[in-house]
Short mmCIF file of C-alpha atoms and ligand atoms in Angstrom, two decimals:
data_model
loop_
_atom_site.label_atom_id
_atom_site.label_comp_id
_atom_site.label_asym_id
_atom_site.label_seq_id
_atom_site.Cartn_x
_atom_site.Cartn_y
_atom_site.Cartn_z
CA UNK O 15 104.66 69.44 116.36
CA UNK O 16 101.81 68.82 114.22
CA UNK O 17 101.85 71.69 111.27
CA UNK O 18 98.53 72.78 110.30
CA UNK O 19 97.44 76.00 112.77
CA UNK O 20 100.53 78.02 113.57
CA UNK O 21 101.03 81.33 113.51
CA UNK O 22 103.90 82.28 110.59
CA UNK O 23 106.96 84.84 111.23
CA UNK O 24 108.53 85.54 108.31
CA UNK O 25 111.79 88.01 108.19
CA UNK O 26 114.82 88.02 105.79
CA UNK O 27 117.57 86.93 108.86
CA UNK O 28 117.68 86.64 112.29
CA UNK O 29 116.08 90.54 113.00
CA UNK O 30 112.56 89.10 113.24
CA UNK O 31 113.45 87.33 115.90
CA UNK O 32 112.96 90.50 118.05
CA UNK O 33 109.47 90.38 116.76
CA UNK O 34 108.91 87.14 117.85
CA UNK O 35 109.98 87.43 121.10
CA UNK O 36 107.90 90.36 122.06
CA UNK O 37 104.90 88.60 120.16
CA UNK O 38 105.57 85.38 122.31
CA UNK O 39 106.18 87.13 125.34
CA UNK O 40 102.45 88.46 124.96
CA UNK O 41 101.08 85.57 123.67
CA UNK O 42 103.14 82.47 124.64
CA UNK O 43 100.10 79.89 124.62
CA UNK O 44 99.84 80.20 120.65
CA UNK O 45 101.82 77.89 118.06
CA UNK O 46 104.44 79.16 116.15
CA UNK O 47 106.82 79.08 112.88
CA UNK O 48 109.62 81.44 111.93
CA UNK O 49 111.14 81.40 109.12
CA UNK O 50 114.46 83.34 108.39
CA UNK O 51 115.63 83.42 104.76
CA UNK O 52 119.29 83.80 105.63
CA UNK O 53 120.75 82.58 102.46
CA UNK O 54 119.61 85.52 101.05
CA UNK O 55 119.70 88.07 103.66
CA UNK O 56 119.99 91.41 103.36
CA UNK O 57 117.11 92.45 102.11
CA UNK O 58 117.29 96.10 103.16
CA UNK O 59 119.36 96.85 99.56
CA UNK O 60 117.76 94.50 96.91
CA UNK O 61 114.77 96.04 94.60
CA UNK O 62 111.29 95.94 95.07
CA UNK O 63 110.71 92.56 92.53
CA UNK O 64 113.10 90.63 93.96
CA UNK O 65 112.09 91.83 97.87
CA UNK O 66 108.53 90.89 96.75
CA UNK O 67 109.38 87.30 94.75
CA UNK O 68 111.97 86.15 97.82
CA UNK O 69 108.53 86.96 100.32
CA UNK O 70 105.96 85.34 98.30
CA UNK O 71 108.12 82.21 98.46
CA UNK O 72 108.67 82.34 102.29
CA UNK O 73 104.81 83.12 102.49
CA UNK O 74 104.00 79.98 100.26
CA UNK O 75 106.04 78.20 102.30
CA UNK O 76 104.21 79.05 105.41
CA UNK O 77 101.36 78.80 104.02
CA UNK O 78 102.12 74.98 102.72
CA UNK O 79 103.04 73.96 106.37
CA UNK O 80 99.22 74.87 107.17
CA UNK O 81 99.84 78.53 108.87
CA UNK O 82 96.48 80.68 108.28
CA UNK O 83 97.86 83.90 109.50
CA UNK O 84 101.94 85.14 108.68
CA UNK O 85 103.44 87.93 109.96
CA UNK O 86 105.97 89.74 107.73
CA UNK O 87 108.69 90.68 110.92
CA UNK O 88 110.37 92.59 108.50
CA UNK O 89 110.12 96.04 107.70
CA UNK O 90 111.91 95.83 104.16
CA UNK O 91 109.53 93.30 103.22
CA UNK O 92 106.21 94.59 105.12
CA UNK O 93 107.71 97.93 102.97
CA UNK O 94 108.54 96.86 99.45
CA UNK O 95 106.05 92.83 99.41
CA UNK O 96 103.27 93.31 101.64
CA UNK O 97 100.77 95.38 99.42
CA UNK O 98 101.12 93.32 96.48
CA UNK O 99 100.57 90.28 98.11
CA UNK O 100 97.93 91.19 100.09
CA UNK O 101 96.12 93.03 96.88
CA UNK O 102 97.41 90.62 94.51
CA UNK O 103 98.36 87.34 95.73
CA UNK O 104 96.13 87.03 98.60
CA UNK O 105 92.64 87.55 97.21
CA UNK O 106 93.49 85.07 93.86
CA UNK O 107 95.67 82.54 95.52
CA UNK O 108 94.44 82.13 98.99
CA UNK O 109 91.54 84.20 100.39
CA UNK O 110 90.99 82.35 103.92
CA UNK O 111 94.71 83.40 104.48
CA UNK O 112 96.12 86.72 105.93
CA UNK O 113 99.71 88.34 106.06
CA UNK O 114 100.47 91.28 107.99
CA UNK O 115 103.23 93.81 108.30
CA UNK O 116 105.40 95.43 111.11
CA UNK O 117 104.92 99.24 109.55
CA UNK O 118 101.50 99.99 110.17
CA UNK O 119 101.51 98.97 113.61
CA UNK O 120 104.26 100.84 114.68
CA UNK O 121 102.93 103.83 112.71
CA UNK O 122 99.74 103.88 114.64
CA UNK O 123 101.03 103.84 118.04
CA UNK O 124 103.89 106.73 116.89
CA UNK O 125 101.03 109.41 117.00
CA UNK O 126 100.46 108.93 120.81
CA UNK O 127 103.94 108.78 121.63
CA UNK O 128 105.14 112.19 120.13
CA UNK O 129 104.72 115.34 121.63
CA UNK O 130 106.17 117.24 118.91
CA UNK O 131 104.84 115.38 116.09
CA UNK O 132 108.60 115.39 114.54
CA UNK O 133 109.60 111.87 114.38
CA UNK O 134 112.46 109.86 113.33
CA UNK O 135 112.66 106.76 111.28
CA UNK O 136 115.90 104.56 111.65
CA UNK O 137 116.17 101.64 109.03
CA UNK O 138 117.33 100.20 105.57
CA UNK O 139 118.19 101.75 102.73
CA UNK O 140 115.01 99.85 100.88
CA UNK O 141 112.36 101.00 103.94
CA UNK O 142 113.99 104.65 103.81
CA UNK O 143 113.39 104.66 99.82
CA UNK O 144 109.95 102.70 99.96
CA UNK O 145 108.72 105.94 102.00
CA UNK O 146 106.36 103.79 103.76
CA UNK O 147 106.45 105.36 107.63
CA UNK O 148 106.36 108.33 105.92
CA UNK O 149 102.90 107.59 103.80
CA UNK O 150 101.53 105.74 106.54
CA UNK O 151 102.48 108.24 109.54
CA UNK O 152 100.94 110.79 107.36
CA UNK O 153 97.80 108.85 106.77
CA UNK O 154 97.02 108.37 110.41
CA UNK O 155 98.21 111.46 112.45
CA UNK O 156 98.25 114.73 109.85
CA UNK O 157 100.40 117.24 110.19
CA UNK O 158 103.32 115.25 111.86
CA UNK O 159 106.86 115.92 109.76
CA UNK O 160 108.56 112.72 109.64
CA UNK O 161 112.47 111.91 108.60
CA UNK O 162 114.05 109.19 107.57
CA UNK O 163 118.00 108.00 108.02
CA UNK O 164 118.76 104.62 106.72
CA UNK O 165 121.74 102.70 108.29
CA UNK O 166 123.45 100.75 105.77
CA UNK O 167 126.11 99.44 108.86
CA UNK O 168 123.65 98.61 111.38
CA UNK O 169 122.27 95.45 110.04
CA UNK O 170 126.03 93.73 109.51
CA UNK O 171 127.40 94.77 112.77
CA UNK O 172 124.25 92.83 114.39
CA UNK O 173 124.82 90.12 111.48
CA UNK O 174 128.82 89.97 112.82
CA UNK O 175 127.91 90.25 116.17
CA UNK O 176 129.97 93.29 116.52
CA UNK O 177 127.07 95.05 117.84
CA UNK O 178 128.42 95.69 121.34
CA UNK O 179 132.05 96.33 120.64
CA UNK O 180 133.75 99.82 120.31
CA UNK O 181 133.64 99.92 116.38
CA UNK O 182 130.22 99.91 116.44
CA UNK O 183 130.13 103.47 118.30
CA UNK O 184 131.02 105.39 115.67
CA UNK O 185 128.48 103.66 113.22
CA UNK O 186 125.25 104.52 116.08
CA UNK O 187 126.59 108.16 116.41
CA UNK O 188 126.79 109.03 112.56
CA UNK O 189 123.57 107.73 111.34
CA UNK O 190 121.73 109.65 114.97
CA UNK O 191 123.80 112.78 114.15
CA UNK O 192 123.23 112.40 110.73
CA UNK O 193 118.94 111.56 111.79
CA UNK O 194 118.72 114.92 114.17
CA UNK O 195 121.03 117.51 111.86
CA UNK O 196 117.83 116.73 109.43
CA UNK O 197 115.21 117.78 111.96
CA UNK O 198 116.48 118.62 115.50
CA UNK O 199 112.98 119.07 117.15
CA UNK O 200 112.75 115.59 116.61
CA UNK O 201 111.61 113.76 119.87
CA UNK O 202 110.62 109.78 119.13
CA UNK O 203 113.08 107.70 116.71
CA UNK O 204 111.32 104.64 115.67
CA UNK O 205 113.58 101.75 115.02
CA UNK O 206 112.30 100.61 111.75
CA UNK O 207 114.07 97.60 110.98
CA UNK O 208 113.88 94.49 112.92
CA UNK O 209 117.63 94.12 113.93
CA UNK O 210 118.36 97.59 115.49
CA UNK O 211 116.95 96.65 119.01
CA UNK O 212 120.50 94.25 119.38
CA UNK O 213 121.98 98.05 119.60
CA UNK O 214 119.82 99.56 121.89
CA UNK O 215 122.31 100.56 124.29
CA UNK O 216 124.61 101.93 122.14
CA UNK O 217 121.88 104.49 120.78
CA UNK O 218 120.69 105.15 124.28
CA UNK O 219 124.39 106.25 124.62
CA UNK O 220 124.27 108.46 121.66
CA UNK O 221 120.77 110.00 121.98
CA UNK O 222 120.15 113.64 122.65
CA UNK O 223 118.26 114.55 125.53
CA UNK O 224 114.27 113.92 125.93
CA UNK O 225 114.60 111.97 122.51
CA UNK O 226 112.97 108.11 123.13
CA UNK O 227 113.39 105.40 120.75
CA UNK O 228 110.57 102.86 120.29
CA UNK O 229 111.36 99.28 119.41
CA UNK O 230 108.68 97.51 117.68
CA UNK O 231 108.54 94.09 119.15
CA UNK O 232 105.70 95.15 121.80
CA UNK O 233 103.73 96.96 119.74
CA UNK O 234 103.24 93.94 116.98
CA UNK O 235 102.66 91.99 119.58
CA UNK O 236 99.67 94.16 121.36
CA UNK O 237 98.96 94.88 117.21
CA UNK O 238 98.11 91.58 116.52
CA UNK O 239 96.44 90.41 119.89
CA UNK O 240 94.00 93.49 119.13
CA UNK O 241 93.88 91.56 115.30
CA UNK O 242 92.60 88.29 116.79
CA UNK O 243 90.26 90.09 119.33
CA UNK O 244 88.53 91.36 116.25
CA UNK O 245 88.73 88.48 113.64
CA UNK O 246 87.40 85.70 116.17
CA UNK O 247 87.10 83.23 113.02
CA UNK O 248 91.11 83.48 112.09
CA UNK O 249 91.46 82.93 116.28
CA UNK O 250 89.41 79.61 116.41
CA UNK O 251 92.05 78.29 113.73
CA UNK O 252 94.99 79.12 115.75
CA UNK O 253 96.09 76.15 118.04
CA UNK O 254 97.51 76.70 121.76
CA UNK O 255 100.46 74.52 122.52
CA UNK O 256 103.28 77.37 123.35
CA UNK O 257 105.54 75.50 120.79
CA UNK O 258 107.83 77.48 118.03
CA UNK O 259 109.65 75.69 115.64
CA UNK O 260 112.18 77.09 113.37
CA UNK O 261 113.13 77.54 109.95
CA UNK O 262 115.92 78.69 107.67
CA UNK O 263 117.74 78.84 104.02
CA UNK O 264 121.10 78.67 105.71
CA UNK O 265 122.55 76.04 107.87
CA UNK O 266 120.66 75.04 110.53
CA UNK O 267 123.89 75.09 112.48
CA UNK O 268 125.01 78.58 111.74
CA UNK O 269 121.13 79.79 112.12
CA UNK O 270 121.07 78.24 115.62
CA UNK O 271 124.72 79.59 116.85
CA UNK O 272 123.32 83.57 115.73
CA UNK O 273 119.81 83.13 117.14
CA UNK O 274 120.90 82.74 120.75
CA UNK O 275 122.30 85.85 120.49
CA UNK O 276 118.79 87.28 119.74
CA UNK O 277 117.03 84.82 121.57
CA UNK O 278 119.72 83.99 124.81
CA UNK O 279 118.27 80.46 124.51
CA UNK O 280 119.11 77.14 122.31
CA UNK O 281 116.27 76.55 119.65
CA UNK O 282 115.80 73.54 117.41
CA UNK O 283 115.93 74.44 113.67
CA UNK O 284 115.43 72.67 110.61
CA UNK O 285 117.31 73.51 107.00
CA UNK O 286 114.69 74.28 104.38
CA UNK O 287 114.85 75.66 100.22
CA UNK O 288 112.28 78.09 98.86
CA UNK O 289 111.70 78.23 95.50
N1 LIG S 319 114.90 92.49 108.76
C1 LIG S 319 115.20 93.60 107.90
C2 LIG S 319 114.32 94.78 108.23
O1 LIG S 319 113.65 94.80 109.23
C3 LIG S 319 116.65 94.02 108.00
C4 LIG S 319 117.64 93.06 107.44
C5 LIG S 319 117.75 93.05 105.93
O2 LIG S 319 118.19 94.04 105.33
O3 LIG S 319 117.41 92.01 105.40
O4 LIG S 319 114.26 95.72 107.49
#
């Protein structure tokens, strides 16, 4: 695939591979890269510097292989990176670029979706700590109370593909116990970390009555179709060849054995180093 006019996917691991599926199940005719640091991976416990120097790199990176547009598909970075390279980095380094995040998004749509304005934010430690849903839910629909639980478990049981065994129960029913004991007239739980959906039916086990969860993966995708629709000029750059190649810090082995599990398909991946 010629590099030059793909749309970037950047996430910490495999997790953002949820995003990308939903965005390419929406848009398949558009070009692709994704890039999963998974050297370094977790994110969801390392400090805001070091969350925001790993993301610059990956967003240099994409940015060197010609992608105009990148798409943080992870909410630790889109929590603790994206402002400061978007009011930093961006305007200074590369103003006909653009990088967007997976918080906002989801945060808009949350409003709609709530009847009792309580809602429920599942993810890392780092997004629980960063506030963000909280600031941004705020922003955009006053007056809703919003929680947060973070799940330190969740992301290595999907990591050790022990997300559908037995042991994982009693991780999914602490952290949704521990989630509604905080505000029980909760009624919508977003999942707010990009590896969660993988447990989906465990928390639709667990889940009290009339609560629904919302994954994000369809609402980046209508997110960002609704971006293009209004930025015509970043659009034009984009090509349309329905290709997606892959990238990763760790073995290209290893990163291809763990993404079927996200992606139920074989992909072709190439080993890369950021710096
Ligand atoms: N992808 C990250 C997120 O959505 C979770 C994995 C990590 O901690 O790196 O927050």
């Amino acid at each position: 695939m010629e590099n030059g006019t793909c749309i970037g996917i950047f996430d910490s691991g495999y997790g953002g591979l949820t995003i990308l599926e939903g965005i390419r199940q929406h848009m398949p005719e558009y070009d692709y890269i994704y890039l999963g640091d998974n050297a370094r991976a977790p994110y969801g416990t390392r400090s805001f510097d070091v969350v925001y120097e790993f993301t610059l790199q990956a967003v240099k990176k994409l940015f060197e292989m010609g992608c105009p547009l990148v798409i943080l598909g992870c909410n630790t970075a889109s929590a603790k990176a994206l402002r400061s390279i978007q009011q930093k980095y961006l305007p200074q380094y590369a103003p006909d670029r653009r990088v967007l995040g997976v918080i906002r998004p989801t945060a808009e749509v949350v409003g709609e979706l709530s009847h009792t304005k309580h809602i429920g934010v599942l993810a890392t430690e780092g997004t629980i700590k960063s506030q963000s849903y909280n600031l941004e839910i705020e922003k955009l629909h006053p007056g809703s109370t919003i929680v947060g639980q973070a799940c330190p478990m969740w992301v290595p049981l999907v990591e050790n593909n022990e997300f559908d065994k037995p042991g994982a129960d009693y991780f999914v029913k602490d952290s949704l116990d521990k989630l509604m004991a905080q505000d029980p007239l909760i009624d919508t739980i977003i999942l707010g970390c990009t590896h969660y959906p993988l447990l989906l039916n465990k928390i639709h086990q667990y889940l009290p009555q009339g609560v629904q969860v919302i994954p994000q993966g369809q609402y980046i995708a209508t997110s960002l179709e609704d971006y293009l629709r209004r930025h015509p000029e970043m659009d034009e750059r984009l090509t349309r060849g329905g290709t997606c190649q892959y990238l990763t810090t760790e073995s290209a082995t290893k990163f291809r054995e763990s993404a079927s599990l996200f992606l139920h398909e074989e992909v072709d991946v190439q080993h890369i180093t950021l710096n």
